[in-house]
Coordinates of C-alpha atoms and ligand atoms in Angstrom, one line a residue:
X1 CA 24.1 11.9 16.4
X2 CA 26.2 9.9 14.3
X3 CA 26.3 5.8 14.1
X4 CA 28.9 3.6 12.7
X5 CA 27.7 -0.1 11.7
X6 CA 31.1 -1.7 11.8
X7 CA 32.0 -5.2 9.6
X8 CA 28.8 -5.7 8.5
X9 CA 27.6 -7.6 5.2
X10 CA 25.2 -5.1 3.2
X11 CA 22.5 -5.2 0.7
X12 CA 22.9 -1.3 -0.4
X13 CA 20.5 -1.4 -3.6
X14 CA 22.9 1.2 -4.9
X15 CA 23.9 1.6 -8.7
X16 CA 27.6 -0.1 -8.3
X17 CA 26.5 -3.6 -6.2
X18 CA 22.6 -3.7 -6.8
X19 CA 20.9 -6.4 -4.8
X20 CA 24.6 -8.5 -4.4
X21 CA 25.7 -8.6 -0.9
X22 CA 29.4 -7.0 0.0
X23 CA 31.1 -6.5 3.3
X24 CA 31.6 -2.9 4.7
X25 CA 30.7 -0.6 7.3
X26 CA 28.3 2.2 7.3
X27 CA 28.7 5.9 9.1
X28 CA 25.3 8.1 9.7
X29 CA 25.9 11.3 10.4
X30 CA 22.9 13.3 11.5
X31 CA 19.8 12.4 9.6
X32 CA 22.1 11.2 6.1
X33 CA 24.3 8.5 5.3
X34 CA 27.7 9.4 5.4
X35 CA 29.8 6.7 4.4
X36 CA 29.1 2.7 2.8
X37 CA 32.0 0.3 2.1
X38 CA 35.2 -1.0 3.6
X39 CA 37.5 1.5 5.8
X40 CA 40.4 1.1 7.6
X41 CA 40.3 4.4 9.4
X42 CA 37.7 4.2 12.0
X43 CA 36.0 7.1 12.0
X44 CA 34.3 8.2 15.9
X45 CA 30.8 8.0 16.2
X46 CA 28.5 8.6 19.1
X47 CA 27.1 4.7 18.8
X48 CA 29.4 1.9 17.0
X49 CA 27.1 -1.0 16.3
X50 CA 29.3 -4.2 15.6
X51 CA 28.7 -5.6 12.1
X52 CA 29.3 -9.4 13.0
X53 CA 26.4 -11.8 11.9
X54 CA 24.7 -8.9 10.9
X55 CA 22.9 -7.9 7.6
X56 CA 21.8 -4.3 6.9
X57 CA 19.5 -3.8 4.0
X58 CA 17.1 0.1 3.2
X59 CA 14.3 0.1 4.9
X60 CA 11.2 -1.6 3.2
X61 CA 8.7 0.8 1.5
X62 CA 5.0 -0.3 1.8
X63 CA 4.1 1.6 -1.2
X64 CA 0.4 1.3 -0.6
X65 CA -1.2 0.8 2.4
X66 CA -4.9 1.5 3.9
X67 CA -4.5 1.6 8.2
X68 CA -7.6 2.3 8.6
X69 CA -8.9 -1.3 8.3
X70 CA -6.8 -2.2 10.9
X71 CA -9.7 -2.8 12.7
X72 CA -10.8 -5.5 11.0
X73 CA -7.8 -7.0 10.5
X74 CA -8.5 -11.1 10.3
X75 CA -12.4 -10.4 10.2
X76 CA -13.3 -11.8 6.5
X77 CA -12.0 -14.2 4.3
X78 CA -13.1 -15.3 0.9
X79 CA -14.9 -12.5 -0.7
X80 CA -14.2 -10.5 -3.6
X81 CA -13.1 -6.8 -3.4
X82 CA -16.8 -5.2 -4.3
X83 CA -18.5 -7.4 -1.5
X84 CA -16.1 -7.2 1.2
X85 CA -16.0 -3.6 0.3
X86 CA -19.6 -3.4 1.9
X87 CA -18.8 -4.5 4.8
X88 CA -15.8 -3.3 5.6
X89 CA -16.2 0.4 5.2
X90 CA -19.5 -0.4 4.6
X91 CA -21.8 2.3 2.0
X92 CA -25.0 3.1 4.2
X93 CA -23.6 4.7 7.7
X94 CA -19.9 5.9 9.0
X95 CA -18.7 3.8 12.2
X96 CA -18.0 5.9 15.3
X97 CA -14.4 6.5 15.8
X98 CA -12.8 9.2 18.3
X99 CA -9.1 10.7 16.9
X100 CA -7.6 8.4 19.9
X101 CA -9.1 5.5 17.9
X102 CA -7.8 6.7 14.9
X103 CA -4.2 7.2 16.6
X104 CA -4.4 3.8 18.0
X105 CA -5.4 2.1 14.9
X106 CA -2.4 4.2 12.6
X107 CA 0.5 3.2 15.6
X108 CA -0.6 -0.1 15.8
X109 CA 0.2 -0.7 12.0
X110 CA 3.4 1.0 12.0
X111 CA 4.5 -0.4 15.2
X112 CA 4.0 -4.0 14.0
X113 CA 5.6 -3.0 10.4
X114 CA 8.4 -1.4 11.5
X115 CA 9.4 -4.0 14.5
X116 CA 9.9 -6.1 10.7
X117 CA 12.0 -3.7 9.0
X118 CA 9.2 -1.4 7.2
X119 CA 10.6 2.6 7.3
X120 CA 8.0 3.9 4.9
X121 CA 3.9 3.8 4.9
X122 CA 2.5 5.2 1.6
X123 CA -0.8 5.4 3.7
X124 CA -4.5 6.3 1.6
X125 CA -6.2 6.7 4.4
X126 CA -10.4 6.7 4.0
X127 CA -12.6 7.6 6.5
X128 CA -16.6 8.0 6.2
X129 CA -18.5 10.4 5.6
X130 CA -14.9 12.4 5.0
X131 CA -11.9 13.1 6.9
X132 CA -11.3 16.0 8.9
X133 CA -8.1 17.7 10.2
X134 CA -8.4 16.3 13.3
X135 CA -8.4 12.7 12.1
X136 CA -6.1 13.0 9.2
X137 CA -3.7 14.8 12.4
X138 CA -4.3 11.4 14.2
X139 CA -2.6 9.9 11.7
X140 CA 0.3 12.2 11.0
X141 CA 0.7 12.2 15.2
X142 CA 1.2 8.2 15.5
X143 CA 3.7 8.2 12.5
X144 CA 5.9 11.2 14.1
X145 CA 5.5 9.5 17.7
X146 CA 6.2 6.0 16.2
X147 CA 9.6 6.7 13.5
X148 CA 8.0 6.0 10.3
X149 CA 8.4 8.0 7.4
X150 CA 4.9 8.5 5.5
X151 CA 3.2 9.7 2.9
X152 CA -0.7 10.2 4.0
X153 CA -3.3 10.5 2.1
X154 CA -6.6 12.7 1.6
X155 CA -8.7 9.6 -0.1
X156 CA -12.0 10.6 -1.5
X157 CA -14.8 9.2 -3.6
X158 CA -17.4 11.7 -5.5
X159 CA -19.6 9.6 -7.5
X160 CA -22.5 7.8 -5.6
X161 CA -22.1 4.1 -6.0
X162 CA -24.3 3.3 -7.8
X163 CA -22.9 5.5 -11.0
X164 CA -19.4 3.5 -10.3
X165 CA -20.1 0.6 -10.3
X166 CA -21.8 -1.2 -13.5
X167 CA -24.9 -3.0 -13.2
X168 CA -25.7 -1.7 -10.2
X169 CA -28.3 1.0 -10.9
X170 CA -30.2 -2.0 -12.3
X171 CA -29.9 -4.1 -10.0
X172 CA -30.3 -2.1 -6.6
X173 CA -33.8 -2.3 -5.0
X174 CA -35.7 0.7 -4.8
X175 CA -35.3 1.1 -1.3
X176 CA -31.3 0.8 -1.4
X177 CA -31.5 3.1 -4.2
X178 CA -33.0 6.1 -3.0
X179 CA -31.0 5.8 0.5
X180 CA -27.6 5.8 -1.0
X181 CA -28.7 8.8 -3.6
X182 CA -29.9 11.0 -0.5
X183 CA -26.0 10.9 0.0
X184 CA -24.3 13.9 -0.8
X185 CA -21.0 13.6 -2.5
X186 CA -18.2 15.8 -2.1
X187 CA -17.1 17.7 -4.7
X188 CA -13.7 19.0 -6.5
X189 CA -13.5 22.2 -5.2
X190 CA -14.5 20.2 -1.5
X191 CA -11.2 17.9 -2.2
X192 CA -9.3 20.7 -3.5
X193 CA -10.0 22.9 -0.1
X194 CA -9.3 20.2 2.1
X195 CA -5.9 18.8 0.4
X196 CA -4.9 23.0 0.7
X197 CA -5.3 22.9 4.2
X198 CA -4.2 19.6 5.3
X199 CA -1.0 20.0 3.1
X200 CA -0.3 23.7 4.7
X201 CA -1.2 22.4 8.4
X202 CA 0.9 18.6 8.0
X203 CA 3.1 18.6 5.2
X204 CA 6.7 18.1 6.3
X205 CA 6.2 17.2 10.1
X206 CA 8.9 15.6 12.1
X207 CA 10.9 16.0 8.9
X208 CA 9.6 12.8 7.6
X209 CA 6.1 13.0 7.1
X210 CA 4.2 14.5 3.7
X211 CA 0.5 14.8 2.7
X212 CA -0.6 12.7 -0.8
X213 CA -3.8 13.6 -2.8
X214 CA -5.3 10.3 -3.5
X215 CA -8.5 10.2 -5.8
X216 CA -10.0 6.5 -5.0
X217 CA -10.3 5.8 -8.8
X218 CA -11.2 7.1 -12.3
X219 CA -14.5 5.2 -11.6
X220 CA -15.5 6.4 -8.4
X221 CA -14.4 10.3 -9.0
X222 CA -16.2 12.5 -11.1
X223 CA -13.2 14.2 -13.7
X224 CA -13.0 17.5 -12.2
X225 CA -12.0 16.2 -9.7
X226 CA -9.2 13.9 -10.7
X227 CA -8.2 17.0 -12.5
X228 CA -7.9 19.2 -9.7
X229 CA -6.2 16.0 -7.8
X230 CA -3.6 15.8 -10.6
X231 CA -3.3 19.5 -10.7
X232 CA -2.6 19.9 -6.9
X233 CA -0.1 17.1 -6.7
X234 CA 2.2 18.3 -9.3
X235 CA 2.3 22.2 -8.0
X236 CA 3.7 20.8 -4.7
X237 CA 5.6 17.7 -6.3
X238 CA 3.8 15.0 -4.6
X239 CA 2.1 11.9 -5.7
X240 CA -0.7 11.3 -7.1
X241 CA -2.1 7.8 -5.7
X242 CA -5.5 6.4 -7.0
X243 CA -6.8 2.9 -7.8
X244 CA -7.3 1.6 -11.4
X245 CA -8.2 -1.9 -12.0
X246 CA -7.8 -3.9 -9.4
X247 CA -10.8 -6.2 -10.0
X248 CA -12.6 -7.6 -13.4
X249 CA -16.1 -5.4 -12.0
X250 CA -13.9 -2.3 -12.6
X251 CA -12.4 -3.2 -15.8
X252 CA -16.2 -3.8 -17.0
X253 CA -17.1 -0.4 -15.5
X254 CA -14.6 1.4 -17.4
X255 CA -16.0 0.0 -20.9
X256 CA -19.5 0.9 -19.7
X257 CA -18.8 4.2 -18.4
X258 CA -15.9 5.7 -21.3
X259 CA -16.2 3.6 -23.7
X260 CA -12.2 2.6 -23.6
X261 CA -10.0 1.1 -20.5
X262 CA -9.4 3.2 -17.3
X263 CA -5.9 3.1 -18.1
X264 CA -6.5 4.9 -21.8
X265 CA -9.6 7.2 -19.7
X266 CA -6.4 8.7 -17.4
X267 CA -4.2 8.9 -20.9
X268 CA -6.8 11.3 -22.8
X269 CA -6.9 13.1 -19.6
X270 CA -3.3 13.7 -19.3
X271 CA -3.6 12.0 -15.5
X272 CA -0.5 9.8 -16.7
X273 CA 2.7 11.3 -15.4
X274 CA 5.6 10.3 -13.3
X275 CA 3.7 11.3 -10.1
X276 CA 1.1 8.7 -11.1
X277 CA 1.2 5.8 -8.5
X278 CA -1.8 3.2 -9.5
X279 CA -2.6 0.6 -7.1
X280 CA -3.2 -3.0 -8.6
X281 CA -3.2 -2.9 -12.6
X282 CA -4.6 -6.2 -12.7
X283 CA -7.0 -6.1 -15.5
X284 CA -4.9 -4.3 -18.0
X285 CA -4.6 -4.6 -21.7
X286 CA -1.5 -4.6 -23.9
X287 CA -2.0 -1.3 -24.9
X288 CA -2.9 -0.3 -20.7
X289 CA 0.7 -1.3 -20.3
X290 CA 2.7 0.7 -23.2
X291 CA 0.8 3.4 -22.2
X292 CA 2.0 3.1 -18.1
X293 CA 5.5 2.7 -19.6
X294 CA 5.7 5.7 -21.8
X295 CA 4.1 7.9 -18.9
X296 CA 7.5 6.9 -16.4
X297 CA 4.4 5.6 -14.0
X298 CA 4.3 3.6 -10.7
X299 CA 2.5 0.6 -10.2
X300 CA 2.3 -0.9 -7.1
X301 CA 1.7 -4.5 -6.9
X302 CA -0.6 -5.8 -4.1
X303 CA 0.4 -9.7 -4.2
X304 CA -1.7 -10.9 -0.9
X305 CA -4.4 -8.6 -1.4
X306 CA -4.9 -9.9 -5.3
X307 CA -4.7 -13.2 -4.0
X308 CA -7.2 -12.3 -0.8
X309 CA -10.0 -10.8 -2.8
X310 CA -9.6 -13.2 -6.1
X311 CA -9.1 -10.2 -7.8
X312 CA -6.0 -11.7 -10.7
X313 CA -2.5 -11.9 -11.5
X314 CA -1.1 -8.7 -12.4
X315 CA 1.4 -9.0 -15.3
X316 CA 4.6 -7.7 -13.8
X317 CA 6.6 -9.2 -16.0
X318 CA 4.9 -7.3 -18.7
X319 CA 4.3 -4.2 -16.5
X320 CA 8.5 -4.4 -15.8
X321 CA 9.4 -4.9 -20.0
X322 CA 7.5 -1.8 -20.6
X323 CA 9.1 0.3 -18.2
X324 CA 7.1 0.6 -15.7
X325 CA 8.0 1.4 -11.9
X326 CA 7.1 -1.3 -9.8
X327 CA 6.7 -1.3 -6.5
X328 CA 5.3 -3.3 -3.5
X329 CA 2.0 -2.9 -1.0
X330 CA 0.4 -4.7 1.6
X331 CA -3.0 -3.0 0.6
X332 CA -5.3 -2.5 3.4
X333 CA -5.0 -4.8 6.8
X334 CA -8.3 -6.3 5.9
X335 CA -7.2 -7.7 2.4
X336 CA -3.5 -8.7 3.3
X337 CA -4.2 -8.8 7.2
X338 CA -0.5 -7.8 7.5
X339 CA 1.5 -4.6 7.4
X340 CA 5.0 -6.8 6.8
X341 CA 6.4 -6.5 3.7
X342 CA 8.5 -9.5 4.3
X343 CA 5.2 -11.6 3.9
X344 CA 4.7 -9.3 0.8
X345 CA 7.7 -9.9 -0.9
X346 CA 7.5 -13.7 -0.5
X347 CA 3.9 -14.0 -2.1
X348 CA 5.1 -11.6 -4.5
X349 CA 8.4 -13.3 -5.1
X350 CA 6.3 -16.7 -5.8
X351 CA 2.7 -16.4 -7.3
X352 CA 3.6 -15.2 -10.8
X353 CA 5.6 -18.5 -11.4
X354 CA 2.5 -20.1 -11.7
X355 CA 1.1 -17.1 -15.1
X356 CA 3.9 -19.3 -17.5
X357 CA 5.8 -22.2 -17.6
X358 CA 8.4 -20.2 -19.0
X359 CA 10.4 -19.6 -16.1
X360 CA 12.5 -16.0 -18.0
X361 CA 8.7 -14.6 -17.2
X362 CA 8.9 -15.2 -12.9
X363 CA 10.3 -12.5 -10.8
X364 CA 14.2 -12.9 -9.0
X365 CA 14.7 -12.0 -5.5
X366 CA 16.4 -9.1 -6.5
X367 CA 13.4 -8.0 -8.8
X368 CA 10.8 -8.5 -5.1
X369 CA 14.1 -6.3 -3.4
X370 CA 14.4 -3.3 -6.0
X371 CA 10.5 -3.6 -5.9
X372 CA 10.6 -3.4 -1.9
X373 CA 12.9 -0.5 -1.4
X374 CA 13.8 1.7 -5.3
X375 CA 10.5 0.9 -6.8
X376 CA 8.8 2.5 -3.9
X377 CA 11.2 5.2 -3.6
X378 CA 10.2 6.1 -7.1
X379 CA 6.7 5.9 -6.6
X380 CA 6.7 8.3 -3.6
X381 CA 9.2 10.8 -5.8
X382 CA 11.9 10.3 -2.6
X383 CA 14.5 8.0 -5.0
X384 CA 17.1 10.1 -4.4
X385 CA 16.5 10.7 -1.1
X386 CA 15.3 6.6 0.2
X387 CA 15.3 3.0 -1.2
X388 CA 19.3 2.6 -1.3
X389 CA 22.5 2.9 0.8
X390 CA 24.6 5.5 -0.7
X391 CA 26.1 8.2 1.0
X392 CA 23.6 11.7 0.6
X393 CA 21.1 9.4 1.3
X394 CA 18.8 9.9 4.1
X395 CA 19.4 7.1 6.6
X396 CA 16.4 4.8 6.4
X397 CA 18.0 1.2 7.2
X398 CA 17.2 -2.6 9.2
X399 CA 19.6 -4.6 10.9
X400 CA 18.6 -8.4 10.5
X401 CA 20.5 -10.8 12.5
X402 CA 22.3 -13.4 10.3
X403 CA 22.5 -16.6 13.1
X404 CA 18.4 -17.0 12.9
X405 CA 17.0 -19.8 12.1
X406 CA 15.6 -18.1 9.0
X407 CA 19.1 -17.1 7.6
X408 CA 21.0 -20.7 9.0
X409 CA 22.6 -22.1 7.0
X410 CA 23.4 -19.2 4.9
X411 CA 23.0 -19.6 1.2
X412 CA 22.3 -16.7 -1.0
X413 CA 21.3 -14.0 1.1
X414 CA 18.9 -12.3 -1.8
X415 CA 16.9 -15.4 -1.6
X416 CA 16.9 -15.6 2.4
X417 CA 15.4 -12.1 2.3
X418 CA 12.6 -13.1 0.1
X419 CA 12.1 -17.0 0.4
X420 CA 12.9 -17.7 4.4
X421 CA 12.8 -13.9 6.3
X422 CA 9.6 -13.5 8.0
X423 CA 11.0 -10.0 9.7
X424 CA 11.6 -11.5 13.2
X425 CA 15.1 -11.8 12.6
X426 CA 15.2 -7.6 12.6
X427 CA 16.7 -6.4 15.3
X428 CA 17.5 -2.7 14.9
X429 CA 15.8 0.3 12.4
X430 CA 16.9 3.3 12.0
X431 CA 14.8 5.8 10.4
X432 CA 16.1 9.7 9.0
X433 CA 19.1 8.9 11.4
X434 CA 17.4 8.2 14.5
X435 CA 17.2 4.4 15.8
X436 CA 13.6 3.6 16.2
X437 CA 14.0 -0.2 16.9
X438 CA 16.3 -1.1 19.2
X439 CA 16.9 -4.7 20.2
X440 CA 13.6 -5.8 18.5
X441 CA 12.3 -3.1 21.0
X442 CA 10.6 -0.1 19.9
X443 CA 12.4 3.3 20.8
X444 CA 9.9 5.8 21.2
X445 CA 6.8 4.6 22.2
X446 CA 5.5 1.9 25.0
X447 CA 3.7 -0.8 22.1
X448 CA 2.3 -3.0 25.1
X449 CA 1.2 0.1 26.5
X450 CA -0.4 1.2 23.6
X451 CA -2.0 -2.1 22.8
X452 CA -3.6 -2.8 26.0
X453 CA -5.6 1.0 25.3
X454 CA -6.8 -1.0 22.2
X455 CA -7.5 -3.7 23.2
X456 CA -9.7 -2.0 26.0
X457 CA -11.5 -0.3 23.2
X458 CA -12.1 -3.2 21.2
X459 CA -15.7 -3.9 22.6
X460 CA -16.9 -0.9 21.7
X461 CA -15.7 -0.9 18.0
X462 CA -16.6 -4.2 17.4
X463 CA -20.1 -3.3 18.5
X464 CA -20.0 -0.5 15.4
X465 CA -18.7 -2.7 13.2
X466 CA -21.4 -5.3 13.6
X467 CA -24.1 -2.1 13.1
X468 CA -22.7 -1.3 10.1
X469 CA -22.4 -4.8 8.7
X470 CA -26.2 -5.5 9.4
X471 CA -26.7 -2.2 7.8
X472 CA -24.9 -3.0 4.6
X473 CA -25.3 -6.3 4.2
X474 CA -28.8 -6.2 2.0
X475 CA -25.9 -5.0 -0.8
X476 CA -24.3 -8.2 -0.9
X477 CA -26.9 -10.0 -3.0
X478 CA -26.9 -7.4 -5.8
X479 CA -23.1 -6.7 -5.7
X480 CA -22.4 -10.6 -6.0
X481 CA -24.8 -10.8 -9.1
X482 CA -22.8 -7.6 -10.3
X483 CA -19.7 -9.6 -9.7
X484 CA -21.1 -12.6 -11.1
X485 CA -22.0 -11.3 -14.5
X486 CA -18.6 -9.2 -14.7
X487 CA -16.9 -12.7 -14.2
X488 CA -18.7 -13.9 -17.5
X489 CA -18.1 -11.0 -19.8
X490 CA -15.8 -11.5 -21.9
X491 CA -13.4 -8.0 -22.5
X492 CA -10.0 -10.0 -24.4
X493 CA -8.0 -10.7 -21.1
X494 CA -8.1 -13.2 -18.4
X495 CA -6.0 -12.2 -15.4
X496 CA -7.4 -15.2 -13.0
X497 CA -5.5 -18.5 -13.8
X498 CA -6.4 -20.6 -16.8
X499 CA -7.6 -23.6 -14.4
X500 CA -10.2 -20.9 -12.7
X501 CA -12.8 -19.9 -15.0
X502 CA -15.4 -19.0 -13.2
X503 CA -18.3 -22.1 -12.4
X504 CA -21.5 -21.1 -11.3
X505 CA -23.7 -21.7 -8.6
X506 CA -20.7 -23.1 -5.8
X507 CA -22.2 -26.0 -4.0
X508 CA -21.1 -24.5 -0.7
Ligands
ZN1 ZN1 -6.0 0.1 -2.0

């Protein structure tokens, strides 16, 4: 199958034109791009798409995702990451979920995020007790049936909460205590054996779908395993995704537990390579950040989620001066309540020029963009495959029509895409080739279709949900005093802003 997209203006990403907008057309051939710029031969193709009005930028790269809160999408609002945790996935009890659940759950994400221009999920994917191959194959099924390209993740946690957490083994009441150290943790050679078998039985589907090792964080996993993680993702050149200091609780944990930051933990372990992707960085020191840069690692910034969960502002500008790959997330759908990464980009494009009044320190639209579609690249190991328009390049690519209200009148297009686009002016996506939104309509699949089966199963997981919550929530109490002293220790850096500091008890 080969496309032409005739006359079209284009944001290419690509070494020669960056995030400026140029005219041109652009030929797929097959599953690559062919051709970018202006031609006056006109070469055949199988579909000629007129250019007119139109805008074609790489498909957006949410480079860290978690689908399985989809769920609860829209279900809390103003709690901090280690008390919505509870109820959420909750820590006593696994919720009842069938694989068609599970499928559901994963199309419904990507059918909503790539209606908006989204080609690529970096998906860490936790299920309780553990995942299985039939529910990790869920997921890989409703990426394949859907168009998105994916990386999906075995997620794991092997220290029992209580030893993760700081504080907590105080604070926990006896009765808590001795139900959540009944639980039996997984261990490396567990992980190891399942990321073997899921990578052998998944890896590479549809041509556009690979298996990630993802270690929750240097906290919550014991270091064999982290090793073994690190170990397994470089032998088959994947990425190694874990969490590391997302919230102030964490960054106290990491003093308590080592002795020295999470970020200089992973550094005496040699876990710092370029296959590291780390979710959030908010709480890091100075010497966190040379030591990211050196390492050529990923960082992927979670703007709505940060700003959710209260968890900070984490210093991109910094994070970018010291070399380090940024790239962009949506985080889980309970924490950002969005797969979009338009509605990423914005937040992300705007809540760091409130960290200085020195305006060289906020981030340009064409920061948010290379952030959107190289930075992920990178941090999935695909940049020379994704992220840009340049012929060899796998053709990953959104049409956004240019007479919406969103791009009328027309000013700089960069800052359209980050300040005004809200993803409903996408009208086609193509994704390794293949068009997988046509019209604003989804190719492949029947979305109302699918959403009415959710919908009618809706009653019955929201009944699980509210068992688990009632089961967890005699944790809240203890986590918010853990979160409460964390919030008055004093470890050199404040990442919430300088008009926040923390005021206890709330009146409320
Ligand atoms: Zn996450």
């Amino acid at each position: 199958m080969s496309i032409l997209i005739e006359g079209a203006t284009i944001v290419a990403m690509d070494p020669e034109h960056g995030s400026e907008p140029f005219r041109g057309d652009i030929l797929i051939e097959g599953e690559r791009i062919a051709a970018v710029g202006e031609s006056d031969a006109r070469p055949e193709a199988d579909r000629v798409i007129p250019g007119e009005g139109k805008l074609v930028i790489p498909g957006l790269i949410n480079a860290h995702i978690h689908t399985p809160e989809a769920f609860a999408k829209g279900r809390y609002d103003n709690m901090p990451l280690e008390l919505w945790m509870t109820l959420a996935y909750g820590i006593l009890g696994a919720p009842e979920l069938t694989p068609r659940m599970i499928y559901l759950r994963s199309a419904l994400c990507a059918m909503d995020a790539i209606k908006t221009g989204v080609t690529y999920f970096s998906d860490d994917i936790l299920e309780f007790p553990l995942q299985s191959m039939e529910t990790i194959g869920a997921v890989f099924q409703a990426y394949e049936d859907v168009g998105l390209r994916a990386s999906i993740s075995g997620h794991v946690i092997n220290r029992r909460l209580p030893d993760s957490i700081v504080h907590l083994n105080d604070l926990l009441p006896g009765d808590l205590k001795r139900e959540v150290d009944a639980m039996e943790p997984p261990t490396a050679d567990d992980f190891a054996a399942f990321c073997e078998e899921a990578h052998a039985l998944y890896d590479g589907r549809a041509g556009r779908l690979r298996f990630m090792p993802a270690p929750s964080g240097p906290q919550r996993c014991t270091e064999p395993l982290m090793r073994a993680a690190d170990e397994f993702a470089r032998a088959n050149g994947l990425p190694f995704h874990t969490h590391i200091l997302e919230s102030k609780v964490q960054a106290v944990t990491g003093h308590a537990l080592y002795g020295k930051t999470l970020v200089r933990y992973m550094h005496d372990l040699g876990l710092l390579n370029r296959n590291t992707t780390i979710a959030h960085g908010v709480w890091l020191t100075d010497e966190d950040i040379a030591l990211l840069g050196e390492a050529r690692c990923s960082v992927v910034h979670n703007a709505l989620s940060n700003l959710k969960l209260g968890s900070g502002l984490c210093p991109v500008r910094r994070l970018l001066d010291a070399g380090v790959n940024l790239a962009l997330g949506s985080d889980g759908l309970s924490t950002s309540d969005t797969p979009r990464m338009f509605s990423v980009m914005q937040c992300a494009g705007l809540m760091h020029n409130v960290t200085s009044p020195d305006n060289a320190y906020w981030l340009e639209a064409g920061e948010v963009l290379h952030a959107a579609t190289l930075g992920g690249a990178y941090s999935v190991l695909l940049e020379d495959e994704i992220g840009s328009l340049e012929p060899g390049k796998r053709a990953d690519m959104a049409i956004l029509d240019m007479r919406t209200a969103n791009f009328t009148p027309l000013n700089d297009v960069r800052n359209h895409l980050v300040y005004c686009e809200n993803g409903s002016s996408v009208e086609t996506v193509i994704v390794n080739g293949e068009i997988m939104v046509d019209g604003g309509r989804l190719t492949r699949v029947d979305e109302e279709a699918l959403m009415d089966e959710l919908r009618d199963m809706m009653p019955q997981i929201r009944a699980d949900q509210e068992r688990l919550e009632a089961m967890n929530r005699p944790f809240i109490p203890p986590l918010a005093e853990v979160w409460r002293r964390c919030a008055e220790t004093d470890i050199g850096i404040n990442r919430w802003g300088s008009d926040n500091q923390p005021r206890w008890p709330t009146n409320r």
